[in-house]
């Protein structure tokens, strides 16, 4: 079932060359953080290019419930009048974060050090995902949480009345956990220290500095050590959200596997903690260029030009790169099916606790489409068949996971027989214009009649 309504079965069939300009929406991670940090300062933060996907709209609604004034000004422009650090009001009702792990985990962090109580829930996917990874460190601040067995939503958090700062070594590579701890640290007196063994996306650190917090990062033997001084007065900002590299991945990968394609994807955020897929694709022999590299709003940005790449080769993806492309493994596995030889992906246990078990979802669907896949607890291998040799023809389950649905629709664009997904509804969480955007490039993606 779709996260919001009835399932939307979709089909993608082989098409002529994909050509043109693909203007993908704003970055999801930065969009969530813009709303949450905007709600935690005094004054008006303006946001241009906000992703208006369901995940982010759910976060906007949540920020209103905690007392911020959030307005949609039209054309991707939004305004947030915040309540200040420690100023969150207690919500009247349950906070429904829909499909969004980032939304719920960051908001839990943001409210954990305020003397309020809030209950969180989500859709069937989110209510199955682990929350103890966030509530364990939040307990160190003095926040209590009661949820379902296994630390699942729905869950109620009782914010700390007298929060204390913490020092926390993040046990899994997760920007959501790191960010939850930092946001909680905002309303704790003194210094909160977060250490991550592997660098994950650093938008929270960059944006906290931009909002005027005292925050520093040091490389130590334990890893990246981030020190935040609590109870700052955050200053309202004017934010321009770069376009999402995780969404850009779909038209880029489609162009690489559809013969004759040449697609320009402008204005993509290329923060090194996010750009691992593009490095990997180039190592596989992709004709993928960065044009007009520049900086916008404190983030590196470039225009990506992707062309059909007939000579793709399977590679071993370095495990230390995993965090910088964690959301892109599903679509990489599709490109790998069209490459010659094996693509080996190791050190990716986290893929099993995303919106779905992404290794299982992709391996099952790829096998049904005639591609051989091997997998283990934290690794998987796709045995590439080369261009023109991927059978396709199967119906794939999207498991309430936008990236699984989009990945299989990309597969259908270059497979020998059309590929179906049982539900394209979740695509609206992160990439609401996926269908018209891919259609305008020349793709044959359609909704099936009931
Ligand atoms: C995100 C962090 C990642 C990523 C998610 C967005 C973020 O999750 O998969 O799509 O915005 O912080 P984890 O923190 O679970 O790795």
Tab-separated table of C-alpha atoms and ligand atoms in Angstrom:
chain	number	residue	atom	x	y	z
A	1	UNK	CA	0.000	0.000	0.000
A	2	UNK	CA	1.088	3.567	-0.614
A	3	UNK	CA	2.036	5.653	2.407
A	4	UNK	CA	-0.816	8.045	1.641
A	5	UNK	CA	-3.694	6.277	-0.052
A	6	UNK	CA	-4.222	3.362	-2.419
A	7	UNK	CA	-1.304	1.655	-4.180
A	8	UNK	CA	-0.281	3.159	-7.519
A	9	UNK	CA	1.013	0.345	-9.782
A	10	UNK	CA	3.384	1.672	-12.439
A	11	UNK	CA	5.190	0.374	-15.526
A	12	UNK	CA	8.384	1.476	-17.221
A	13	UNK	CA	9.257	0.325	-20.734
A	14	UNK	CA	12.279	0.635	-23.023
A	15	UNK	CA	12.475	4.062	-24.638
A	16	UNK	CA	14.498	6.057	-27.157
A	17	UNK	CA	17.407	8.252	-26.028
A	18	UNK	CA	16.834	10.355	-22.899
A	19	UNK	CA	17.728	13.951	-23.680
A	20	UNK	CA	17.278	17.400	-22.164
A	21	UNK	CA	17.585	19.139	-18.829
A	22	UNK	CA	16.416	17.475	-15.598
A	23	UNK	CA	15.715	20.013	-12.843
A	24	UNK	CA	15.440	17.771	-9.799
A	25	UNK	CA	13.911	19.063	-6.522
A	26	UNK	CA	15.690	20.449	-3.462
A	27	UNK	CA	17.814	18.349	-1.146
A	28	UNK	CA	15.740	16.343	1.327
A	29	UNK	CA	18.293	16.350	4.148
A	30	UNK	CA	18.830	20.110	3.927
A	31	UNK	CA	15.089	20.760	3.598
A	32	UNK	CA	14.276	18.934	6.863
A	33	UNK	CA	17.107	20.717	8.663
A	34	UNK	CA	16.077	24.151	7.307
A	35	UNK	CA	12.602	23.782	8.801
A	36	UNK	CA	13.797	22.366	12.124
A	37	UNK	CA	16.608	24.886	12.660
A	38	UNK	CA	14.341	27.691	11.447
A	39	UNK	CA	11.872	26.640	14.154
A	40	UNK	CA	14.644	26.731	16.775
A	41	UNK	CA	15.705	30.333	16.282
A	42	UNK	CA	14.059	33.687	16.877
A	43	UNK	CA	13.034	35.671	13.802
A	44	UNK	CA	12.137	34.757	10.241
A	45	UNK	CA	14.118	32.187	8.287
A	46	UNK	CA	13.391	32.109	4.577
A	47	UNK	CA	13.973	28.978	2.518
A	48	UNK	CA	14.212	28.935	-1.290
A	49	UNK	CA	13.990	25.651	-3.171
A	50	UNK	CA	12.537	23.595	-0.332
A	51	UNK	CA	11.731	20.019	-1.359
A	52	UNK	CA	7.939	19.869	-1.274
A	53	UNK	CA	7.868	16.087	-0.933
A	54	UNK	CA	5.616	14.429	1.629
A	55	UNK	CA	8.488	13.702	4.041
A	56	UNK	CA	9.378	17.385	4.295
A	57	UNK	CA	5.740	18.522	4.381
A	58	UNK	CA	5.281	16.228	7.385
A	59	UNK	CA	8.228	17.937	9.102
A	60	UNK	CA	6.712	21.368	8.314
A	61	UNK	CA	3.468	20.251	9.943
A	62	UNK	CA	5.374	18.951	12.959
A	63	UNK	CA	7.194	22.270	13.416
A	64	UNK	CA	3.807	24.034	13.476
A	65	UNK	CA	2.659	21.581	16.155
A	66	UNK	CA	5.684	22.553	18.278
A	67	UNK	CA	4.741	26.234	17.968
A	68	UNK	CA	6.654	27.594	14.954
A	69	UNK	CA	4.893	29.604	12.259
A	70	UNK	CA	5.611	27.881	8.945
A	71	UNK	CA	4.281	29.433	5.721
A	72	UNK	CA	4.331	28.246	2.135
A	73	UNK	CA	4.983	31.401	0.095
A	74	UNK	CA	4.653	29.576	-3.260
A	75	UNK	CA	7.221	28.561	-5.866
A	76	UNK	CA	9.322	26.552	-3.405
A	77	UNK	CA	9.756	29.576	-1.103
A	78	UNK	CA	8.915	29.063	2.558
A	79	UNK	CA	9.172	31.105	5.717
A	80	UNK	CA	9.639	29.890	9.293
A	81	UNK	CA	9.180	32.076	12.361
A	82	UNK	CA	10.885	30.172	15.115
A	83	UNK	CA	10.334	29.915	18.853
A	84	UNK	CA	14.006	29.946	19.894
A	85	UNK	CA	16.228	27.225	21.403
A	86	UNK	CA	14.252	25.600	24.235
A	87	UNK	CA	11.053	27.344	23.132
A	88	UNK	CA	9.124	24.381	21.719
A	89	UNK	CA	5.496	24.180	22.881
A	90	UNK	CA	3.922	20.824	23.744
A	91	UNK	CA	1.985	19.521	20.717
A	92	UNK	CA	-1.779	18.978	21.170
A	93	UNK	CA	-1.879	15.817	19.098
A	94	UNK	CA	0.276	12.977	17.836
A	95	UNK	CA	3.170	13.909	15.516
A	96	UNK	CA	2.836	11.833	12.339
A	97	UNK	CA	6.131	11.753	10.435
A	98	UNK	CA	4.722	9.571	7.648
A	99	UNK	CA	7.541	7.673	5.914
A	100	UNK	CA	10.419	9.806	7.167
A	101	UNK	CA	13.172	8.434	9.396
A	102	UNK	CA	15.073	11.698	9.086
A	103	UNK	CA	12.012	13.717	10.101
A	104	UNK	CA	11.152	11.701	13.192
A	105	UNK	CA	14.709	11.181	14.441
A	106	UNK	CA	15.768	14.806	14.049
A	107	UNK	CA	12.570	16.126	15.612
A	108	UNK	CA	12.955	13.733	18.556
A	109	UNK	CA	16.417	15.200	19.114
A	110	UNK	CA	15.183	18.758	18.786
A	111	UNK	CA	12.464	18.304	21.466
A	112	UNK	CA	14.357	15.951	23.820
A	113	UNK	CA	15.846	18.703	25.984
A	114	UNK	CA	12.638	20.739	26.387
A	115	UNK	CA	10.238	20.073	29.292
A	116	UNK	CA	7.433	18.813	27.051
A	117	UNK	CA	5.890	15.489	26.075
A	118	UNK	CA	5.332	14.388	22.481
A	119	UNK	CA	4.052	11.205	20.850
A	120	UNK	CA	5.372	10.174	17.432
A	121	UNK	CA	4.039	7.803	14.811
A	122	UNK	CA	4.471	7.073	11.113
A	123	UNK	CA	3.409	4.762	8.305
A	124	UNK	CA	3.920	0.984	8.357
A	125	UNK	CA	7.498	1.366	7.084
A	126	UNK	CA	8.548	3.971	9.662
A	127	UNK	CA	6.755	2.154	12.504
A	128	UNK	CA	8.931	-0.881	11.762
A	129	UNK	CA	12.263	0.975	11.953
A	130	UNK	CA	14.618	1.073	14.961
A	131	UNK	CA	14.360	4.169	17.154
A	132	UNK	CA	16.541	3.051	20.113
A	133	UNK	CA	19.573	4.265	18.152
A	134	UNK	CA	18.203	7.774	18.833
A	135	UNK	CA	16.382	7.361	22.155
A	136	UNK	CA	19.442	5.699	23.805
A	137	UNK	CA	21.657	8.793	23.420
A	138	UNK	CA	18.708	11.114	24.153
A	139	UNK	CA	18.282	9.291	27.500
A	140	UNK	CA	21.772	10.512	28.456
A	141	UNK	CA	20.415	14.097	28.291
A	142	UNK	CA	17.590	13.063	30.672
A	143	UNK	CA	14.870	12.376	28.076
A	144	UNK	CA	12.630	9.331	28.615
A	145	UNK	CA	11.024	7.309	25.835
A	146	UNK	CA	8.342	4.635	25.831
A	147	UNK	CA	7.495	2.910	22.569
A	148	UNK	CA	6.551	-0.474	21.225
A	149	UNK	CA	8.635	-3.636	21.600
A	150	UNK	CA	12.038	-3.337	19.952
A	151	UNK	CA	12.065	0.439	20.315
A	152	UNK	CA	9.502	0.992	17.551
A	153	UNK	CA	6.997	3.768	16.944
A	154	UNK	CA	4.446	4.837	18.043
A	155	UNK	CA	6.536	6.249	20.857
A	156	UNK	CA	6.201	8.940	23.492
A	157	UNK	CA	9.152	11.103	24.537
A	158	UNK	CA	9.230	13.000	27.824
A	159	UNK	CA	11.749	15.792	27.353
A	160	UNK	CA	14.406	16.460	29.998
A	161	UNK	CA	13.437	19.132	32.530
A	162	UNK	CA	17.046	19.796	33.511
A	163	UNK	CA	19.095	18.545	30.559
A	164	UNK	CA	22.777	17.768	30.943
A	165	UNK	CA	25.280	17.832	28.074
A	166	UNK	CA	26.608	14.521	26.789
A	167	UNK	CA	29.630	12.940	25.150
A	168	UNK	CA	28.479	10.268	22.724
A	169	UNK	CA	30.288	7.925	20.355
A	170	UNK	CA	27.792	7.083	17.602
A	171	UNK	CA	27.826	3.251	17.297
A	172	UNK	CA	26.450	3.085	13.717
A	173	UNK	CA	27.327	5.304	10.740
A	174	UNK	CA	24.216	7.510	10.897
A	175	UNK	CA	23.803	11.207	10.228
A	176	UNK	CA	20.322	10.987	11.719
A	177	UNK	CA	21.676	9.796	15.077
A	178	UNK	CA	24.525	12.331	15.035
A	179	UNK	CA	22.073	15.105	14.179
A	180	UNK	CA	19.544	14.085	16.836
A	181	UNK	CA	22.269	14.324	19.492
A	182	UNK	CA	23.493	17.701	18.223
A	183	UNK	CA	19.967	19.144	18.094
A	184	UNK	CA	19.334	17.907	21.642
A	185	UNK	CA	22.655	19.444	22.696
A	186	UNK	CA	21.386	22.861	21.605
A	187	UNK	CA	19.262	23.185	24.740
A	188	UNK	CA	21.695	21.552	27.188
A	189	UNK	CA	24.061	23.847	29.096
A	190	UNK	CA	27.789	23.300	28.419
A	191	UNK	CA	29.440	21.316	25.676
A	192	UNK	CA	27.915	18.325	23.912
A	193	UNK	CA	30.436	16.152	22.076
A	194	UNK	CA	29.540	13.663	19.352
A	195	UNK	CA	32.132	11.319	17.854
A	196	UNK	CA	31.600	9.367	14.655
A	197	UNK	CA	34.071	6.700	13.540
A	198	UNK	CA	32.987	7.140	9.904
A	199	UNK	CA	32.161	10.551	8.469
A	200	UNK	CA	28.478	10.823	7.530
A	201	UNK	CA	26.681	13.703	5.800
A	202	UNK	CA	27.632	16.913	7.596
A	203	UNK	CA	24.707	19.218	6.768
A	204	UNK	CA	23.731	19.598	10.429
A	205	UNK	CA	27.204	20.762	11.424
A	206	UNK	CA	27.452	23.177	8.483
A	207	UNK	CA	23.978	24.584	9.062
A	208	UNK	CA	24.398	24.942	12.834
A	209	UNK	CA	27.518	27.024	12.148
A	210	UNK	CA	25.528	29.069	9.612
A	211	UNK	CA	22.778	29.686	12.185
A	212	UNK	CA	25.442	31.053	14.573
A	213	UNK	CA	26.040	28.112	16.928
A	214	UNK	CA	29.513	27.555	18.360
A	215	UNK	CA	30.511	24.257	16.814
A	216	UNK	CA	33.886	22.775	15.934
A	217	UNK	CA	35.093	19.566	14.314
A	218	UNK	CA	38.352	17.771	15.052
A	219	UNK	CA	39.839	14.590	13.625
A	220	UNK	CA	40.867	12.334	16.536
A	221	UNK	CA	41.909	8.693	16.941
A	222	UNK	CA	38.278	7.779	17.667
A	223	UNK	CA	37.056	9.569	14.538
A	224	UNK	CA	35.369	12.903	13.755
A	225	UNK	CA	34.756	14.696	17.045
A	226	UNK	CA	32.131	17.438	16.966
A	227	UNK	CA	31.835	19.848	19.881
A	228	UNK	CA	28.760	22.035	20.260
A	229	UNK	CA	28.291	24.711	22.904
A	230	UNK	CA	24.740	24.552	24.224
A	231	UNK	CA	22.107	27.259	24.611
A	232	UNK	CA	23.217	29.536	21.789
A	233	UNK	CA	20.948	32.186	20.342
A	234	UNK	CA	20.460	30.962	16.800
A	235	UNK	CA	20.139	33.676	14.147
A	236	UNK	CA	17.454	33.400	11.460
A	237	UNK	CA	18.895	32.628	8.015
A	238	UNK	CA	18.144	32.961	4.323
A	239	UNK	CA	18.637	29.471	2.963
A	240	UNK	CA	18.957	28.329	-0.628
A	241	UNK	CA	18.525	24.589	-0.828
A	242	UNK	CA	20.744	22.928	-3.464
A	243	UNK	CA	19.157	20.259	-5.664
A	244	UNK	CA	19.289	16.751	-4.239
A	245	UNK	CA	22.168	14.489	-5.394
A	246	UNK	CA	20.123	11.476	-4.260
A	247	UNK	CA	17.315	12.472	-6.646
A	248	UNK	CA	19.795	13.445	-9.406
A	249	UNK	CA	21.025	9.846	-9.204
A	250	UNK	CA	17.885	8.621	-11.030
A	251	UNK	CA	18.072	10.659	-14.269
A	252	UNK	CA	21.887	10.315	-14.240
A	253	UNK	CA	21.768	6.516	-13.967
A	254	UNK	CA	18.957	6.294	-16.523
A	255	UNK	CA	21.033	8.295	-19.026
A	256	UNK	CA	24.020	5.963	-18.542
A	257	UNK	CA	22.031	2.826	-19.450
A	258	UNK	CA	19.606	4.073	-22.160
A	259	UNK	CA	21.344	4.069	-25.579
A	260	UNK	CA	21.963	7.495	-27.144
A	261	UNK	CA	21.111	9.493	-24.003
A	262	UNK	CA	22.580	12.885	-23.078
A	263	UNK	CA	21.063	14.527	-19.984
A	264	UNK	CA	22.056	17.666	-18.080
A	265	UNK	CA	21.145	17.743	-14.369
A	266	UNK	CA	21.935	21.286	-13.169
A	267	UNK	CA	22.673	22.700	-9.723
A	268	UNK	CA	23.348	19.485	-7.829
A	269	UNK	CA	24.753	19.615	-4.298
A	270	UNK	CA	28.079	17.787	-4.358
A	271	UNK	CA	29.031	17.878	-0.703
A	272	UNK	CA	31.759	15.192	-0.473
A	273	UNK	CA	29.739	13.394	2.222
A	274	UNK	CA	26.999	12.851	-0.411
A	275	UNK	CA	28.760	12.412	-3.757
A	276	UNK	CA	30.073	8.820	-3.494
A	277	UNK	CA	27.759	7.462	-6.197
A	278	UNK	CA	29.131	9.781	-8.865
A	279	UNK	CA	32.735	8.790	-8.043
A	280	UNK	CA	31.713	5.117	-8.219
A	281	UNK	CA	29.948	5.538	-11.562
A	282	UNK	CA	33.017	7.219	-13.044
A	283	UNK	CA	35.177	4.333	-11.792
A	284	UNK	CA	32.793	1.984	-13.628
A	285	UNK	CA	33.485	3.906	-16.833
A	286	UNK	CA	30.471	6.229	-16.873
A	287	UNK	CA	30.529	9.230	-19.188
A	288	UNK	CA	29.627	11.636	-16.390
A	289	UNK	CA	31.048	15.162	-16.221
A	290	UNK	CA	30.853	17.891	-13.573
A	291	UNK	CA	30.326	21.222	-15.347
A	292	UNK	CA	30.314	24.751	-13.948
A	293	UNK	CA	31.480	23.718	-10.449
A	294	UNK	CA	30.688	26.461	-7.917
A	295	UNK	CA	29.649	27.110	-4.316
A	296	UNK	CA	26.079	28.015	-3.358
A	297	UNK	CA	24.851	28.621	0.189
A	298	UNK	CA	27.976	27.049	1.699
A	299	UNK	CA	27.675	23.805	-0.305
A	300	UNK	CA	29.671	22.758	-3.402
A	301	UNK	CA	27.381	22.567	-6.443
A	302	UNK	CA	27.871	21.545	-10.116
A	303	UNK	CA	25.868	20.687	-13.223
A	304	UNK	CA	26.060	16.976	-14.036
A	305	UNK	CA	26.128	15.821	-17.645
A	306	UNK	CA	25.470	12.123	-18.100
A	307	UNK	CA	25.689	10.309	-21.437
A	308	UNK	CA	24.965	6.748	-22.502
A	309	UNK	CA	27.953	4.659	-21.441
A	310	UNK	CA	28.168	1.383	-23.351
A	311	UNK	CA	31.398	0.158	-21.731
A	312	UNK	CA	30.418	0.056	-18.037
A	313	UNK	CA	32.440	-2.377	-15.913
A	314	UNK	CA	31.546	-3.862	-12.524
A	315	UNK	CA	33.821	-2.777	-9.662
A	316	UNK	CA	34.333	-3.394	-5.944
A	317	UNK	CA	32.876	-0.319	-4.220
A	318	UNK	CA	35.236	0.710	-1.384
A	319	UNK	CA	33.342	0.050	1.901
A	320	UNK	CA	34.680	3.298	3.375
A	321	UNK	CA	32.679	5.130	0.701
A	322	UNK	CA	29.376	3.616	1.851
A	323	UNK	CA	28.209	6.513	4.040
A	324	UNK	CA	28.629	9.006	1.183
A	325	UNK	CA	26.305	7.031	-1.116
A	326	UNK	CA	24.149	5.079	1.321
A	327	UNK	CA	20.863	6.053	-0.359
A	328	UNK	CA	22.200	5.363	-3.845
A	329	UNK	CA	22.982	1.616	-3.631
A	330	UNK	CA	19.551	0.604	-5.000
A	331	UNK	CA	19.976	2.567	-8.228
A	332	UNK	CA	23.673	1.621	-8.421
A	333	UNK	CA	22.596	-2.036	-8.407
A	334	UNK	CA	20.447	-1.290	-11.463
A	335	UNK	CA	23.398	0.265	-13.326
A	336	UNK	CA	25.506	-2.732	-12.200
A	337	UNK	CA	23.063	-5.073	-13.975
A	338	UNK	CA	23.957	-3.354	-17.281
A	339	UNK	CA	27.728	-3.413	-16.602
A	340	UNK	CA	30.093	-6.232	-17.555
A	341	UNK	CA	31.215	-8.305	-14.562
A	342	UNK	CA	30.546	-8.193	-10.855
A	343	UNK	CA	29.769	-5.131	-8.766
A	344	UNK	CA	30.655	-5.916	-5.158
A	345	UNK	CA	29.134	-3.818	-2.363
A	346	UNK	CA	30.412	-4.432	1.173
A	347	UNK	CA	30.024	-2.712	4.544
A	348	UNK	CA	26.396	-1.830	3.853
A	349	UNK	CA	24.523	-3.343	6.820
A	350	UNK	CA	22.627	-0.053	7.245
A	351	UNK	CA	20.784	-0.770	3.977
A	352	UNK	CA	18.793	-3.385	5.868
A	353	UNK	CA	17.134	-0.777	8.150
A	354	UNK	CA	16.154	1.928	5.663
A	355	UNK	CA	12.571	2.567	4.485
A	356	UNK	CA	12.778	-1.127	3.571
A	357	UNK	CA	15.476	-3.820	3.744
A	358	UNK	CA	17.017	-2.421	0.583
A	359	UNK	CA	19.406	-5.330	-0.077
A	360	UNK	CA	16.532	-7.795	0.099
A	361	UNK	CA	14.110	-5.609	-1.880
A	362	UNK	CA	16.575	-5.004	-4.733
A	363	UNK	CA	18.028	-8.536	-4.767
A	364	UNK	CA	14.531	-10.068	-4.977
A	365	UNK	CA	13.372	-7.706	-7.729
A	366	UNK	CA	16.587	-7.959	-9.757
A	367	UNK	CA	16.466	-11.772	-9.625
A	368	UNK	CA	12.841	-11.689	-10.809
A	369	UNK	CA	14.058	-9.605	-13.764
A	370	UNK	CA	16.744	-12.139	-14.696
A	371	UNK	CA	19.769	-10.640	-12.910
A	372	UNK	CA	21.870	-12.851	-10.635
A	373	UNK	CA	22.463	-11.356	-7.178
A	374	UNK	CA	24.252	-12.816	-4.151
A	375	UNK	CA	23.798	-11.319	-0.704
A	376	UNK	CA	24.823	-11.628	2.940
A	377	UNK	CA	24.193	-9.678	6.150
A	378	UNK	CA	26.260	-6.628	5.140
A	379	UNK	CA	27.193	-7.238	1.502
A	380	UNK	CA	25.755	-7.993	-1.907
A	381	UNK	CA	27.075	-8.702	-5.368
A	382	UNK	CA	25.331	-7.988	-8.669
A	383	UNK	CA	26.472	-10.092	-11.606
A	384	UNK	CA	26.258	-7.669	-14.524
A	385	UNK	CA	24.877	-8.915	-17.835
A	386	UNK	CA	26.034	-6.032	-20.054
A	387	UNK	CA	23.996	-3.717	-22.258
A	388	UNK	CA	21.091	-5.234	-24.105
A	389	UNK	CA	21.148	-8.399	-21.995
A	390	UNK	CA	18.914	-7.589	-19.002
A	391	UNK	CA	15.634	-9.503	-19.457
A	392	UNK	CA	13.256	-7.442	-17.253
A	393	UNK	CA	9.564	-8.340	-17.422
A	394	UNK	CA	8.798	-8.749	-13.705
A	395	UNK	CA	6.536	-7.036	-11.187
A	396	UNK	CA	8.608	-5.685	-8.270
A	397	UNK	CA	7.478	-4.874	-4.731
A	398	UNK	CA	8.401	-1.367	-3.607
A	399	UNK	CA	7.863	-2.071	0.123
A	400	UNK	CA	6.729	1.515	0.851
A	401	UNK	CA	10.188	2.646	-0.267
A	402	UNK	CA	10.487	5.504	-2.772
A	403	UNK	CA	14.041	4.619	-3.823
A	404	UNK	CA	13.131	0.976	-4.502
A	405	UNK	CA	10.171	2.046	-6.666
A	406	UNK	CA	12.251	4.554	-8.670
A	407	UNK	CA	15.173	2.129	-9.087
A	408	UNK	CA	12.993	-0.541	-10.680
A	409	UNK	CA	11.366	2.019	-12.972
A	410	UNK	CA	14.888	3.022	-14.126
A	411	UNK	CA	15.622	-0.685	-14.755
A	412	UNK	CA	12.582	-0.872	-17.051
A	413	UNK	CA	13.915	1.949	-19.245
A	414	UNK	CA	16.747	-0.239	-20.577
A	415	UNK	CA	15.587	-3.822	-19.939
A	416	UNK	CA	14.326	-6.052	-22.776
A	417	UNK	CA	10.783	-6.271	-21.345
A	418	UNK	CA	8.816	-3.677	-19.306
A	419	UNK	CA	9.284	-3.631	-15.529
A	420	UNK	CA	6.382	-2.996	-13.159
A	421	UNK	CA	6.304	-1.803	-9.551
A	422	UNK	CA	3.362	-2.669	-7.332
A	423	UNK	CA	3.221	0.812	-5.815
A	424	UNK	CA	4.817	4.034	-7.039
A	425	UNK	CA	2.963	6.070	-4.387
A	426	UNK	CA	6.007	6.401	-2.064
A	427	UNK	CA	7.922	8.282	-4.794
A	428	UNK	CA	6.012	11.379	-3.654
A	429	UNK	CA	7.916	11.354	-0.356
A	430	UNK	CA	11.160	12.565	-1.957
A	431	UNK	CA	10.704	13.155	-5.712
A	432	UNK	CA	7.101	14.198	-6.424
A	433	UNK	CA	7.920	15.245	-10.019
A	434	UNK	CA	9.773	12.014	-10.920
A	435	UNK	CA	7.160	10.848	-13.441
A	436	UNK	CA	6.761	14.081	-15.472
A	437	UNK	CA	10.487	14.838	-15.264
A	438	UNK	CA	11.521	11.433	-16.604
A	439	UNK	CA	8.691	11.609	-19.170
A	440	UNK	CA	9.953	14.960	-20.458
A	441	UNK	CA	13.402	13.394	-21.031
A	442	UNK	CA	11.736	10.701	-23.151
A	443	UNK	CA	11.116	7.883	-20.668
A	444	UNK	CA	8.026	5.676	-20.970
A	445	UNK	CA	6.805	5.585	-17.373
A	446	UNK	CA	3.102	5.243	-16.777
A	447	UNK	CA	0.525	4.482	-14.133
A	448	UNK	CA	-1.348	1.250	-14.725
A	449	UNK	CA	-5.139	1.295	-14.983
A	450	UNK	CA	-6.881	-0.278	-12.015
B	1	LIG	C1	19.815	11.194	6.315
B	1	LIG	C2	20.699	10.245	6.768
B	1	LIG	C3	20.770	8.876	6.238
B	1	LIG	C4	20.017	8.731	4.916
B	1	LIG	C5	18.692	9.429	4.947
B	1	LIG	C6	18.872	10.909	5.214
B	1	LIG	C7	19.848	12.539	6.910
B	1	LIG	O1	20.170	7.994	7.182
B	1	LIG	O2	19.844	7.367	4.607
B	1	LIG	O3	18.015	9.272	3.721
B	1	LIG	O4	19.248	13.471	6.334
B	1	LIG	O5	20.469	12.691	7.970
B	1	LIG	P1	21.011	7.350	8.394
B	1	LIG	O6	21.320	8.405	9.365
B	1	LIG	O7	20.099	6.293	8.963
B	1	LIG	O8	22.244	6.755	7.770
